[in-house]
Amino acid sequence: MQKSLDRKLAAIHDDPQGCPDFILADAKDADMAFGIGAPGLSPERHDTELKYKTLGEYRDQIRAVIRQGIVDIVLMSASTSEQLTLREGLFDNSHVTPAIRANDATDVHAFRGSRIPQAPAHPFRTASIDHAQCGHLDCAPEERPRGANLGLYSVTFNNDLQLDLHTLEQYNAFRAEAERKGFRHFLEVFNPNVPGAVSDEQLPYFINDVIARTLAGVASAGRPVFLKIPYNGPHAMQELVAYDPHLIVGVLGGSAGTTLDAFTLLFEAKKYGARAALFGRKINQAENQLAFIEFLRHIADGVIEPIEAVRAYHAVLEKLGQKPHRSLEDDLTLQTNVMSYGGSSTFTSLPPARKSGESSEAATSPATTAGADDESPDFSSMSSEERLAYHRQRLGRLLGP
Protein backbone atom coordinates (compact mmCIF):
# COMPACT_ATOMS: atom_id res chain seq x y z
CA MET A 1 0.00 0.00 0.00
CA GLN A 2 1.36 3.42 -0.92
CA LYS A 3 2.09 5.60 2.07
CA SER A 4 0.32 8.96 2.12
CA LEU A 5 3.60 10.59 3.15
CA ASP A 6 5.32 9.49 -0.05
CA ARG A 7 2.40 10.63 -2.19
CA LYS A 8 2.29 14.03 -0.50
CA LEU A 9 6.05 14.58 -0.66
CA ALA A 10 5.98 13.89 -4.40
CA ALA A 11 3.00 16.19 -4.93
CA ILE A 12 4.56 19.04 -2.95
CA HIS A 13 7.83 18.81 -4.90
CA ASP A 14 5.88 18.77 -8.17
CA ASP A 15 4.09 22.01 -7.24
CA PRO A 16 5.66 23.66 -4.15
CA GLN A 17 3.50 26.77 -4.28
CA GLY A 18 0.17 25.35 -5.35
CA CYS A 19 -0.03 21.89 -3.78
CA PRO A 20 -2.70 21.81 -1.03
CA ASP A 21 -1.39 18.63 0.64
CA PHE A 22 -0.33 18.87 4.26
CA ILE A 23 1.63 16.29 6.26
CA LEU A 24 0.37 15.59 9.77
CA ALA A 25 2.19 13.49 12.37
CA ASP A 26 1.39 12.23 15.85
CA ALA A 27 4.57 12.33 17.94
CA LYS A 28 4.29 9.43 20.37
CA ASP A 29 8.00 9.37 21.20
CA ALA A 30 7.78 11.10 24.58
CA ASP A 31 9.16 8.08 26.45
CA MET A 32 12.53 9.18 24.99
CA ALA A 33 12.16 12.40 26.99
CA PHE A 34 9.88 12.11 30.01
CA GLY A 35 10.21 8.46 31.00
CA ILE A 36 7.30 7.09 33.02
CA GLY A 37 5.33 10.32 32.72
CA ALA A 38 5.34 10.15 28.90
CA PRO A 39 1.89 8.53 28.45
CA GLY A 40 0.28 11.28 30.51
CA LEU A 41 -1.91 11.24 33.57
CA SER A 42 -4.44 8.49 34.01
CA PRO A 43 -8.07 9.57 34.32
CA GLU A 44 -8.52 6.81 36.91
CA ARG A 45 -7.01 8.63 39.87
CA HIS A 46 -8.08 10.51 42.96
CA ASP A 47 -7.54 14.26 43.07
CA THR A 48 -4.81 13.87 45.69
CA GLU A 49 -2.74 11.23 43.89
CA LEU A 50 -0.62 11.32 40.77
CA LYS A 51 -1.05 8.28 38.58
CA TYR A 52 0.33 7.89 35.07
CA LYS A 53 -0.93 5.74 32.26
CA THR A 54 1.16 2.65 31.61
CA LEU A 55 3.36 1.96 28.60
CA GLY A 56 0.75 -0.58 27.50
CA GLU A 57 -1.97 2.08 27.58
CA TYR A 58 0.31 4.45 25.67
CA ARG A 59 0.77 1.84 22.96
CA ASP A 60 -2.97 1.18 22.86
CA GLN A 61 -3.44 4.87 22.08
CA ILE A 62 -0.95 4.55 19.22
CA ARG A 63 -2.78 1.49 17.87
CA ALA A 64 -6.01 3.50 17.84
CA VAL A 65 -4.34 6.35 15.94
CA ILE A 66 -2.95 3.92 13.35
CA ARG A 67 -6.38 2.34 12.88
CA GLN A 68 -7.98 5.78 12.54
CA GLY A 69 -5.71 6.42 9.55
CA ILE A 70 -5.86 10.24 9.58
CA VAL A 71 -2.24 11.14 10.32
CA ASP A 72 0.51 10.51 7.79
CA ILE A 73 3.24 9.60 10.30
CA VAL A 74 3.34 8.09 13.77
CA LEU A 75 6.63 8.89 15.51
CA MET A 76 7.68 6.41 18.21
CA SER A 77 10.61 5.30 20.30
CA ALA A 78 12.57 2.44 18.74
CA SER A 79 11.27 0.03 21.39
CA THR A 80 7.63 0.88 20.69
CA SER A 81 8.23 0.69 16.94
CA GLU A 82 9.74 -2.77 17.35
CA GLN A 83 6.53 -3.96 18.99
CA LEU A 84 4.01 -2.27 16.69
CA THR A 85 5.92 -2.28 13.39
CA LEU A 86 8.01 -5.45 13.43
CA ARG A 87 6.10 -7.77 15.75
CA GLU A 88 2.50 -6.75 15.11
CA GLY A 89 2.83 -5.44 11.55
CA LEU A 90 0.31 -2.67 12.19
CA PHE A 91 1.67 -0.48 9.40
CA ASP A 92 1.78 -3.21 6.74
CA ASN A 93 -1.69 -2.49 5.33
CA SER A 94 -1.89 1.14 6.39
CA HIS A 95 -1.07 4.33 4.51
CA VAL A 96 0.47 5.65 7.78
CA THR A 97 4.28 5.68 7.91
CA PRO A 98 6.10 4.49 11.05
CA ALA A 99 9.02 6.61 12.24
CA ILE A 100 11.39 6.49 15.20
CA ARG A 101 13.18 9.15 17.20
CA ALA A 102 16.64 8.49 15.82
CA ASN A 103 18.54 10.49 18.44
CA ASP A 104 17.91 11.88 21.89
CA ALA A 105 20.19 14.84 22.56
CA THR A 106 20.43 15.97 26.16
CA ASP A 107 17.90 18.80 25.82
CA VAL A 108 15.11 16.20 25.70
CA HIS A 109 16.25 14.43 28.89
CA ALA A 110 13.32 15.96 30.75
CA PHE A 111 12.54 13.32 33.36
CA ARG A 112 11.46 14.15 36.92
CA GLY A 113 14.08 16.05 38.87
CA SER A 114 16.30 16.52 35.81
CA ARG A 115 18.25 19.75 35.37
CA ILE A 116 19.93 18.43 32.23
CA PRO A 117 17.72 20.28 29.68
CA GLN A 118 18.73 23.58 31.26
CA ALA A 119 22.36 23.03 30.24
CA PRO A 120 23.57 23.52 26.65
CA ALA A 121 22.46 20.56 24.52
CA HIS A 122 24.95 17.78 23.78
CA PRO A 123 24.33 15.31 20.94
CA PHE A 124 23.53 11.73 21.92
CA ARG A 125 21.93 8.75 20.16
CA THR A 126 20.40 5.71 21.84
CA ALA A 127 18.54 4.24 18.88
CA SER A 128 20.16 2.03 16.27
CA ILE A 129 19.11 2.25 12.62
CA ASP A 130 19.45 -1.52 12.31
CA HIS A 131 17.20 -2.13 15.30
CA ALA A 132 14.57 0.15 13.76
CA GLN A 133 14.75 -1.63 10.41
CA CYS A 134 14.95 -5.29 11.39
CA GLY A 135 15.13 -5.60 15.18
CA HIS A 136 18.80 -6.61 15.47
CA LEU A 137 22.25 -5.39 14.51
CA ASP A 138 23.72 -5.97 11.05
CA CYS A 139 20.49 -6.37 9.08
CA ALA A 140 20.66 -8.26 5.83
CA PRO A 141 19.67 -6.04 2.87
CA GLU A 142 16.37 -7.87 2.39
CA GLU A 143 15.47 -7.34 6.07
CA ARG A 144 15.76 -3.56 6.11
CA PRO A 145 12.32 -2.76 4.60
CA ARG A 146 10.55 -4.75 7.34
CA GLY A 147 10.61 -2.08 10.02
CA ALA A 148 10.71 1.70 10.31
CA ASN A 149 12.77 3.40 7.62
CA LEU A 150 12.16 6.97 8.68
CA GLY A 151 13.58 8.74 11.70
CA LEU A 152 13.56 12.10 13.42
CA TYR A 153 17.04 13.52 13.98
CA SER A 154 17.18 16.50 16.32
CA VAL A 155 19.79 19.26 16.57
CA THR A 156 20.09 22.27 18.84
CA PHE A 157 22.54 25.07 18.08
CA ASN A 158 23.52 27.38 20.95
CA ASN A 159 25.91 29.71 19.13
CA ASP A 160 28.80 27.92 20.83
CA LEU A 161 31.76 26.93 18.64
CA GLN A 162 32.70 23.65 20.28
CA LEU A 163 29.18 22.42 21.04
CA ASP A 164 27.77 23.37 17.65
CA LEU A 165 30.73 21.80 15.84
CA HIS A 166 30.23 18.56 17.78
CA THR A 167 26.51 18.63 16.91
CA LEU A 168 27.37 19.01 13.20
CA GLU A 169 29.94 16.19 13.34
CA GLN A 170 27.42 13.80 14.87
CA TYR A 171 24.78 14.78 12.32
CA ASN A 172 27.26 14.17 9.50
CA ALA A 173 28.01 10.69 10.87
CA PHE A 174 24.32 9.87 11.18
CA ARG A 175 23.56 10.99 7.63
CA ALA A 176 26.35 8.85 6.20
CA GLU A 177 25.14 5.76 8.05
CA ALA A 178 21.51 6.44 7.14
CA GLU A 179 22.28 6.83 3.44
CA ARG A 180 24.24 3.57 3.35
CA LYS A 181 21.35 1.73 5.02
CA GLY A 182 18.52 3.29 3.04
CA PHE A 183 17.10 5.08 6.07
CA ARG A 184 15.37 8.45 5.54
CA HIS A 185 15.16 11.17 8.14
CA PHE A 186 13.48 14.46 8.88
CA LEU A 187 15.43 17.12 10.71
CA GLU A 188 14.25 18.80 13.89
CA VAL A 189 15.99 22.09 14.66
CA PHE A 190 15.19 23.41 18.11
CA ASN A 191 15.66 27.00 19.17
CA PRO A 192 18.68 27.43 21.51
CA ASN A 193 17.96 25.88 24.90
CA VAL A 194 20.05 28.34 26.93
CA PRO A 195 19.14 32.00 27.52
CA GLY A 196 21.15 34.62 25.70
CA ALA A 197 22.56 32.35 23.00
CA VAL A 198 21.23 34.84 20.47
CA SER A 199 19.09 37.94 20.85
CA ASP A 200 15.32 37.61 20.65
CA GLU A 201 15.27 39.81 17.56
CA GLN A 202 17.82 37.65 15.72
CA LEU A 203 16.55 34.26 16.92
CA PRO A 204 14.17 33.46 14.02
CA TYR A 205 16.81 34.40 11.46
CA PHE A 206 19.59 32.62 13.34
CA ILE A 207 17.53 29.44 12.99
CA ASN A 208 16.82 30.07 9.30
CA ASP A 209 20.47 30.74 8.55
CA VAL A 210 21.77 27.76 10.49
CA ILE A 211 19.36 25.50 8.58
CA ALA A 212 20.39 26.89 5.21
CA ARG A 213 24.10 26.74 6.10
CA THR A 214 23.90 23.21 7.54
CA LEU A 215 22.16 21.77 4.49
CA ALA A 216 24.06 23.71 1.80
CA GLY A 217 26.80 21.09 1.72
CA VAL A 218 24.42 18.11 1.71
CA ALA A 219 23.55 16.46 -1.62
CA SER A 220 19.99 15.33 -2.28
CA ALA A 221 20.64 11.71 -1.27
CA GLY A 222 21.52 12.78 2.26
CA ARG A 223 19.07 15.63 2.83
CA PRO A 224 16.13 15.42 5.22
CA VAL A 225 12.74 14.76 3.63
CA PHE A 226 11.34 17.71 5.59
CA LEU A 227 12.07 19.98 8.55
CA LYS A 228 10.51 20.19 12.00
CA ILE A 229 11.09 23.58 13.63
CA PRO A 230 9.44 25.93 16.13
CA TYR A 231 7.03 28.40 14.61
CA ASN A 232 9.03 31.61 15.04
CA GLY A 233 6.51 33.88 13.38
CA PRO A 234 5.12 34.66 9.92
CA HIS A 235 8.11 36.55 8.48
CA ALA A 236 10.65 33.89 9.43
CA MET A 237 8.44 31.14 8.04
CA GLN A 238 7.88 32.96 4.76
CA GLU A 239 11.59 33.71 4.42
CA LEU A 240 12.64 30.07 4.88
CA VAL A 241 9.95 28.72 2.56
CA ALA A 242 10.79 31.26 -0.16
CA TYR A 243 14.53 30.56 0.09
CA ASP A 244 14.15 26.96 -1.09
CA PRO A 245 10.63 25.83 -2.09
CA HIS A 246 11.83 22.21 -2.09
CA LEU A 247 12.88 22.36 1.54
CA ILE A 248 9.57 21.26 3.04
CA VAL A 249 9.06 23.04 6.35
CA GLY A 250 7.09 21.59 9.24
CA VAL A 251 6.38 22.91 12.73
CA LEU A 252 6.50 21.27 16.12
CA GLY A 253 3.52 21.49 18.41
CA GLY A 254 5.36 22.41 21.60
CA SER A 255 4.06 22.05 25.12
CA ALA A 256 0.44 21.53 26.04
CA GLY A 257 -1.85 24.55 26.09
CA THR A 258 -5.41 25.37 25.19
CA THR A 259 -7.13 23.75 22.25
CA LEU A 260 -7.10 27.11 20.50
CA ASP A 261 -3.32 27.21 20.92
CA ALA A 262 -2.92 23.99 18.96
CA PHE A 263 -5.46 24.81 16.27
CA THR A 264 -4.15 28.36 15.77
CA LEU A 265 -0.53 27.22 15.58
CA LEU A 266 -1.41 24.81 12.78
CA PHE A 267 -3.59 27.33 10.95
CA GLU A 268 -1.03 30.15 11.14
CA ALA A 269 1.97 27.98 10.23
CA LYS A 270 0.20 26.63 7.16
CA LYS A 271 -0.97 30.12 6.18
CA TYR A 272 2.63 31.30 5.97
CA GLY A 273 4.06 28.30 4.14
CA ALA A 274 4.47 25.29 6.43
CA ARG A 275 3.54 21.98 4.82
CA ALA A 276 3.86 19.67 7.84
CA ALA A 277 3.12 19.65 11.58
CA LEU A 278 4.00 17.24 14.35
CA PHE A 279 1.89 17.36 17.49
CA GLY A 280 2.88 15.34 20.55
CA ARG A 281 1.81 16.62 23.95
CA LYS A 282 -1.12 18.56 22.53
CA ILE A 283 -2.59 15.33 21.14
CA ASN A 284 -1.55 13.17 24.08
CA GLN A 285 -3.16 15.46 26.64
CA ALA A 286 -6.37 16.01 24.68
CA GLU A 287 -9.61 14.80 26.23
CA ASN A 288 -10.26 12.65 23.16
CA GLN A 289 -7.20 12.09 21.02
CA LEU A 290 -9.00 10.78 17.95
CA ALA A 291 -11.44 13.68 17.83
CA PHE A 292 -8.60 16.14 18.39
CA ILE A 293 -6.63 14.60 15.51
CA GLU A 294 -9.61 14.77 13.21
CA PHE A 295 -9.99 18.49 13.83
CA LEU A 296 -6.28 18.99 13.22
CA ARG A 297 -6.78 17.32 9.86
CA HIS A 298 -9.82 19.48 9.07
CA ILE A 299 -7.79 22.61 9.81
CA ALA A 300 -4.82 21.36 7.77
CA ASP A 301 -7.13 20.63 4.84
CA GLY A 302 -8.83 24.03 5.00
CA VAL A 303 -12.22 22.70 6.03
CA ILE A 304 -12.57 24.67 9.25
CA GLU A 305 -10.88 27.53 11.10
CA PRO A 306 -9.52 27.44 14.67
CA ILE A 307 -12.27 29.13 16.70
CA GLU A 308 -15.01 27.18 14.98
CA ALA A 309 -12.98 23.98 15.43
CA VAL A 310 -12.69 24.55 19.18
CA ARG A 311 -16.45 25.01 19.45
CA ALA A 312 -17.10 21.90 17.39
CA TYR A 313 -14.57 19.88 19.41
CA HIS A 314 -16.33 20.83 22.65
CA ALA A 315 -19.65 19.89 21.08
CA VAL A 316 -18.24 16.43 20.31
CA LEU A 317 -16.96 16.03 23.87
CA GLU A 318 -20.39 16.97 25.17
CA LYS A 319 -22.05 14.40 22.91
CA LEU A 320 -19.61 11.72 24.09
CA GLY A 321 -20.13 12.62 27.75
CA GLN A 322 -16.46 13.53 28.23
CA LYS A 323 -15.66 16.34 30.63
CA PRO A 324 -13.37 18.95 29.03
CA HIS A 325 -10.20 20.06 30.82
CA ARG A 326 -11.33 23.68 30.48
CA SER A 327 -14.56 25.52 29.92
CA LEU A 328 -15.26 26.49 26.32
CA GLU A 329 -14.56 30.11 27.20
CA ASP A 330 -11.14 29.26 28.66
CA ASP A 331 -10.32 26.94 25.78
CA LEU A 332 -10.98 29.81 23.36
CA THR A 333 -8.00 31.76 24.71
CA LEU A 334 -4.42 31.79 23.45
CA GLN A 335 -1.57 31.10 25.84
CA THR A 336 2.17 31.48 25.32
CA ASN A 337 3.66 28.12 24.41
CA VAL A 338 7.13 26.98 25.44
CA MET A 339 8.83 25.39 22.44
CA SER A 340 11.32 23.03 24.06
CA TYR A 341 11.15 19.88 26.12
CA GLY A 342 13.07 21.42 28.96
CA GLY A 343 10.89 24.50 29.42
CA SER A 344 13.23 27.18 28.14
CA SER A 345 12.24 30.81 27.80
CA THR A 346 11.80 30.56 24.04
CA PHE A 347 8.22 31.19 22.94
CA THR A 348 6.11 30.92 19.84
CA SER A 349 4.89 33.98 17.97
CA LEU A 350 1.17 33.50 17.70
CA PRO A 351 -1.18 36.31 16.71
CA PRO A 352 -3.27 38.11 19.35
CA ALA A 353 -6.29 36.21 20.59
CA ARG A 354 -9.60 36.99 18.96
CA LYS A 355 -12.64 37.51 21.14
CA SER A 356 -14.41 34.26 21.88
CA GLY A 357 -17.61 35.48 20.27
CA GLU A 358 -15.95 36.46 17.02
CA SER A 359 -17.03 34.31 14.10
CA SER A 360 -14.63 32.80 11.59
CA GLU A 361 -14.93 32.83 7.84
CA ALA A 362 -16.10 29.69 6.11
CA ALA A 363 -13.39 27.63 4.46
CA THR A 364 -14.08 26.46 0.94
CA SER A 365 -11.95 23.29 0.66
CA PRO A 366 -13.76 19.96 0.76
CA ALA A 367 -13.02 17.50 3.56
CA THR A 368 -10.39 14.91 2.71
CA THR A 369 -10.20 13.03 5.98
CA ALA A 370 -9.41 9.36 5.58
CA GLY A 371 -12.01 6.92 6.77
CA ALA A 372 -15.04 9.14 6.22
CA ASP A 373 -18.19 7.09 5.86
CA ASP A 374 -20.16 9.76 4.04
CA GLU A 375 -19.60 12.22 1.24
CA SER A 376 -18.17 15.61 2.17
CA PRO A 377 -20.75 18.40 2.14
CA ASP A 378 -20.27 21.74 0.46
CA PHE A 379 -18.84 23.66 3.41
CA SER A 380 -18.82 26.93 1.46
CA SER A 381 -22.62 26.92 1.33
CA MET A 382 -23.08 26.10 5.04
CA SER A 383 -23.43 28.54 7.91
CA SER A 384 -21.17 28.33 10.96
CA GLU A 385 -23.97 26.69 12.94
CA GLU A 386 -24.59 24.12 10.19
CA ARG A 387 -20.91 23.21 10.01
CA LEU A 388 -20.74 22.84 13.79
CA ALA A 389 -23.77 20.54 13.74
CA TYR A 390 -22.19 18.50 10.95
CA HIS A 391 -18.93 17.98 12.86
CA ARG A 392 -20.78 17.15 16.07
CA GLN A 393 -22.87 14.50 14.34
CA ARG A 394 -20.10 13.01 12.24
CA LEU A 395 -17.42 12.79 14.92
CA GLY A 396 -19.89 11.51 17.48
CA ARG A 397 -20.82 8.73 15.07
CA LEU A 398 -17.19 7.83 14.27
CA LEU A 399 -16.09 7.77 17.89
CA GLY A 400 -19.00 5.77 19.21
CA PRO A 401 -21.66 6.36 21.86
PDB file of C-alpha atoms in Angstrom, residues 189-332:
ATOM      1  CA  VAL A 189      15.989  22.093  14.655  1.00  0.00           C
ATOM      2  CA  PHE A 190      15.185  23.410  18.106  1.00  0.00           C
ATOM      3  CA  ASN A 191      15.655  26.996  19.174  1.00  0.00           C
ATOM      4  CA  PRO A 192      18.681  27.429  21.508  1.00  0.00           C
ATOM      5  CA  ASN A 193      17.965  25.883  24.898  1.00  0.00           C
ATOM      6  CA  VAL A 194      20.047  28.343  26.932  1.00  0.00           C
ATOM      7  CA  PRO A 195      19.143  31.998  27.522  1.00  0.00           C
ATOM      8  CA  GLY A 196      21.152  34.621  25.696  1.00  0.00           C
ATOM      9  CA  ALA A 197      22.562  32.349  23.004  1.00  0.00           C
ATOM     10  CA  VAL A 198      21.228  34.839  20.468  1.00  0.00           C
ATOM     11  CA  SER A 199      19.093  37.942  20.851  1.00  0.00           C
ATOM     12  CA  ASP A 200      15.321  37.606  20.654  1.00  0.00           C
ATOM     13  CA  GLU A 201      15.273  39.811  17.562  1.00  0.00           C
ATOM     14  CA  GLN A 202      17.816  37.653  15.724  1.00  0.00           C
ATOM     15  CA  LEU A 203      16.548  34.260  16.918  1.00  0.00           C
ATOM     16  CA  PRO A 204      14.170  33.460  14.019  1.00  0.00           C
ATOM     17  CA  TYR A 205      16.813  34.400  11.460  1.00  0.00           C
ATOM     18  CA  PHE A 206      19.594  32.620  13.344  1.00  0.00           C
ATOM     19  CA  ILE A 207      17.527  29.441  12.992  1.00  0.00           C
ATOM     20  CA  ASN A 208      16.816  30.071   9.305  1.00  0.00           C
ATOM     21  CA  ASP A 209      20.473  30.743   8.555  1.00  0.00           C
ATOM     22  CA  VAL A 210      21.768  27.757  10.494  1.00  0.00           C
ATOM     23  CA  ILE A 211      19.355  25.502   8.584  1.00  0.00           C
ATOM     24  CA  ALA A 212      20.394  26.892   5.206  1.00  0.00           C
ATOM     25  CA  ARG A 213      24.100  26.741   6.097  1.00  0.00           C
ATOM     26  CA  THR A 214      23.897  23.210   7.545  1.00  0.00           C
ATOM     27  CA  LEU A 215      22.165  21.766   4.487  1.00  0.00           C
ATOM     28  CA  ALA A 216      24.062  23.711   1.800  1.00  0.00           C
ATOM     29  CA  GLY A 217      26.797  21.091   1.718  1.00  0.00           C
ATOM     30  CA  VAL A 218      24.418  18.112   1.707  1.00  0.00           C
ATOM     31  CA  ALA A 219      23.549  16.463  -1.620  1.00  0.00           C
ATOM     32  CA  SER A 220      19.985  15.327  -2.282  1.00  0.00           C
ATOM     33  CA  ALA A 221      20.643  11.707  -1.271  1.00  0.00           C
ATOM     34  CA  GLY A 222      21.516  12.781   2.261  1.00  0.00           C
ATOM     35  CA  ARG A 223      19.068  15.627   2.826  1.00  0.00           C
ATOM     36  CA  PRO A 224      16.127  15.424   5.224  1.00  0.00           C
ATOM     37  CA  VAL A 225      12.743  14.764   3.625  1.00  0.00           C
ATOM     38  CA  PHE A 226      11.344  17.711   5.594  1.00  0.00           C
ATOM     39  CA  LEU A 227      12.074  19.979   8.550  1.00  0.00           C
ATOM     40  CA  LYS A 228      10.511  20.186  11.996  1.00  0.00           C
ATOM     41  CA  ILE A 229      11.092  23.580  13.630  1.00  0.00           C
ATOM     42  CA  PRO A 230       9.443  25.929  16.134  1.00  0.00           C
ATOM     43  CA  TYR A 231       7.032  28.403  14.607  1.00  0.00           C
ATOM     44  CA  ASN A 232       9.027  31.611  15.040  1.00  0.00           C
ATOM     45  CA  GLY A 233       6.506  33.883  13.380  1.00  0.00           C
ATOM     46  CA  PRO A 234       5.125  34.663   9.918  1.00  0.00           C
ATOM     47  CA  HIS A 235       8.105  36.548   8.477  1.00  0.00           C
ATOM     48  CA  ALA A 236      10.655  33.893   9.434  1.00  0.00           C
ATOM     49  CA  MET A 237       8.443  31.141   8.044  1.00  0.00           C
ATOM     50  CA  GLN A 238       7.880  32.959   4.756  1.00  0.00           C
ATOM     51  CA  GLU A 239      11.591  33.709   4.424  1.00  0.00           C
ATOM     52  CA  LEU A 240      12.637  30.071   4.878  1.00  0.00           C
ATOM     53  CA  VAL A 241       9.948  28.718   2.555  1.00  0.00           C
ATOM     54  CA  ALA A 242      10.792  31.256  -0.164  1.00  0.00           C
ATOM     55  CA  TYR A 243      14.534  30.560   0.087  1.00  0.00           C
ATOM     56  CA  ASP A 244      14.149  26.957  -1.094  1.00  0.00           C
ATOM     57  CA  PRO A 245      10.632  25.831  -2.091  1.00  0.00           C
ATOM     58  CA  HIS A 246      11.835  22.211  -2.091  1.00  0.00           C
ATOM     59  CA  LEU A 247      12.876  22.364   1.540  1.00  0.00           C
ATOM     60  CA  ILE A 248       9.567  21.263   3.041  1.00  0.00           C
ATOM     61  CA  VAL A 249       9.063  23.043   6.354  1.00  0.00           C
ATOM     62  CA  GLY A 250       7.087  21.585   9.236  1.00  0.00           C
ATOM     63  CA  VAL A 251       6.381  22.910  12.730  1.00  0.00           C
ATOM     64  CA  LEU A 252       6.501  21.270  16.121  1.00  0.00           C
ATOM     65  CA  GLY A 253       3.521  21.485  18.411  1.00  0.00           C
ATOM     66  CA  GLY A 254       5.360  22.413  21.597  1.00  0.00           C
ATOM     67  CA  SER A 255       4.062  22.055  25.118  1.00  0.00           C
ATOM     68  CA  ALA A 256       0.440  21.527  26.036  1.00  0.00           C
ATOM     69  CA  GLY A 257      -1.850  24.545  26.088  1.00  0.00           C
ATOM     70  CA  THR A 258      -5.415  25.369  25.193  1.00  0.00           C
ATOM     71  CA  THR A 259      -7.127  23.747  22.253  1.00  0.00           C
ATOM     72  CA  LEU A 260      -7.103  27.114  20.504  1.00  0.00           C
ATOM     73  CA  ASP A 261      -3.316  27.212  20.921  1.00  0.00           C
ATOM     74  CA  ALA A 262      -2.919  23.991  18.963  1.00  0.00           C
ATOM     75  CA  PHE A 263      -5.456  24.808  16.275  1.00  0.00           C
ATOM     76  CA  THR A 264      -4.148  28.356  15.770  1.00  0.00           C
ATOM     77  CA  LEU A 265      -0.534  27.219  15.578  1.00  0.00           C
ATOM     78  CA  LEU A 266      -1.410  24.806  12.781  1.00  0.00           C
ATOM     79  CA  PHE A 267      -3.594  27.334  10.954  1.00  0.00           C
ATOM     80  CA  GLU A 268      -1.027  30.147  11.140  1.00  0.00           C
ATOM     81  CA  ALA A 269       1.970  27.979  10.227  1.00  0.00           C
ATOM     82  CA  LYS A 270       0.199  26.629   7.160  1.00  0.00           C
ATOM     83  CA  LYS A 271      -0.974  30.118   6.177  1.00  0.00           C
ATOM     84  CA  TYR A 272       2.631  31.297   5.972  1.00  0.00           C
ATOM     85  CA  GLY A 273       4.062  28.299   4.139  1.00  0.00           C
ATOM     86  CA  ALA A 274       4.469  25.290   6.428  1.00  0.00           C
ATOM     87  CA  ARG A 275       3.543  21.981   4.825  1.00  0.00           C
ATOM     88  CA  ALA A 276       3.859  19.670   7.844  1.00  0.00           C
ATOM     89  CA  ALA A 277       3.116  19.652  11.576  1.00  0.00           C
ATOM     90  CA  LEU A 278       4.003  17.237  14.352  1.00  0.00           C
ATOM     91  CA  PHE A 279       1.889  17.359  17.494  1.00  0.00           C
ATOM     92  CA  GLY A 280       2.880  15.340  20.547  1.00  0.00           C
ATOM     93  CA  ARG A 281       1.810  16.617  23.949  1.00  0.00           C
ATOM     94  CA  LYS A 282      -1.124  18.563  22.528  1.00  0.00           C
ATOM     95  CA  ILE A 283      -2.588  15.327  21.135  1.00  0.00           C
ATOM     96  CA  ASN A 284      -1.553  13.165  24.078  1.00  0.00           C
ATOM     97  CA  GLN A 285      -3.159  15.463  26.637  1.00  0.00           C
ATOM     98  CA  ALA A 286      -6.370  16.008  24.682  1.00  0.00           C
ATOM     99  CA  GLU A 287      -9.607  14.802  26.234  1.00  0.00           C
ATOM    100  CA  ASN A 288     -10.264  12.655  23.161  1.00  0.00           C
ATOM    101  CA  GLN A 289      -7.199  12.090  21.016  1.00  0.00           C
ATOM    102  CA  LEU A 290      -9.002  10.776  17.947  1.00  0.00           C
ATOM    103  CA  ALA A 291     -11.441  13.684  17.827  1.00  0.00           C
ATOM    104  CA  PHE A 292      -8.597  16.138  18.390  1.00  0.00           C
ATOM    105  CA  ILE A 293      -6.626  14.598  15.509  1.00  0.00           C
ATOM    106  CA  GLU A 294      -9.614  14.768  13.211  1.00  0.00           C
ATOM    107  CA  PHE A 295      -9.986  18.491  13.830  1.00  0.00           C
ATOM    108  CA  LEU A 296      -6.276  18.991  13.223  1.00  0.00           C
ATOM    109  CA  ARG A 297      -6.784  17.316   9.859  1.00  0.00           C
ATOM    110  CA  HIS A 298      -9.824  19.483   9.072  1.00  0.00           C
ATOM    111  CA  ILE A 299      -7.787  22.615   9.806  1.00  0.00           C
ATOM    112  CA  ALA A 300      -4.823  21.362   7.774  1.00  0.00           C
ATOM    113  CA  ASP A 301      -7.131  20.628   4.840  1.00  0.00           C
ATOM    114  CA  GLY A 302      -8.826  24.029   5.000  1.00  0.00           C
ATOM    115  CA  VAL A 303     -12.218  22.704   6.035  1.00  0.00           C
ATOM    116  CA  ILE A 304     -12.575  24.666   9.254  1.00  0.00           C
ATOM    117  CA  GLU A 305     -10.879  27.529  11.096  1.00  0.00           C
ATOM    118  CA  PRO A 306      -9.522  27.442  14.669  1.00  0.00           C
ATOM    119  CA  ILE A 307     -12.269  29.130  16.699  1.00  0.00           C
ATOM    120  CA  GLU A 308     -15.011  27.182  14.983  1.00  0.00           C
ATOM    121  CA  ALA A 309     -12.984  23.982  15.428  1.00  0.00           C
ATOM    122  CA  VAL A 310     -12.692  24.551  19.183  1.00  0.00           C
ATOM    123  CA  ARG A 311     -16.446  25.008  19.449  1.00  0.00           C
ATOM    124  CA  ALA A 312     -17.104  21.899  17.387  1.00  0.00           C
ATOM    125  CA  TYR A 313     -14.567  19.882  19.410  1.00  0.00           C
ATOM    126  CA  HIS A 314     -16.334  20.834  22.650  1.00  0.00           C
ATOM    127  CA  ALA A 315     -19.653  19.887  21.084  1.00  0.00           C
ATOM    128  CA  VAL A 316     -18.242  16.433  20.314  1.00  0.00           C
ATOM    129  CA  LEU A 317     -16.963  16.032  23.874  1.00  0.00           C
ATOM    130  CA  GLU A 318     -20.390  16.967  25.172  1.00  0.00           C
ATOM    131  CA  LYS A 319     -22.048  14.397  22.910  1.00  0.00           C
ATOM    132  CA  LEU A 320     -19.615  11.722  24.094  1.00  0.00           C
ATOM    133  CA  GLY A 321     -20.129  12.624  27.750  1.00  0.00           C
ATOM    134  CA  GLN A 322     -16.459  13.527  28.226  1.00  0.00           C
ATOM    135  CA  LYS A 323     -15.657  16.345  30.628  1.00  0.00           C
ATOM    136  CA  PRO A 324     -13.369  18.953  29.031  1.00  0.00           C
ATOM    137  CA  HIS A 325     -10.204  20.062  30.817  1.00  0.00           C
ATOM    138  CA  ARG A 326     -11.330  23.680  30.484  1.00  0.00           C
ATOM    139  CA  SER A 327     -14.557  25.519  29.920  1.00  0.00           C
ATOM    140  CA  LEU A 328     -15.262  26.485  26.322  1.00  0.00           C
ATOM    141  CA  GLU A 329     -14.565  30.112  27.199  1.00  0.00           C
ATOM    142  CA  ASP A 330     -11.138  29.260  28.664  1.00  0.00           C
ATOM    143  CA  ASP A 331     -10.324  26.940  25.783  1.00  0.00           C
ATOM    144  CA  LEU A 332     -10.976  29.809  23.360  1.00  0.00           C
TER     145      LEU A 332
END
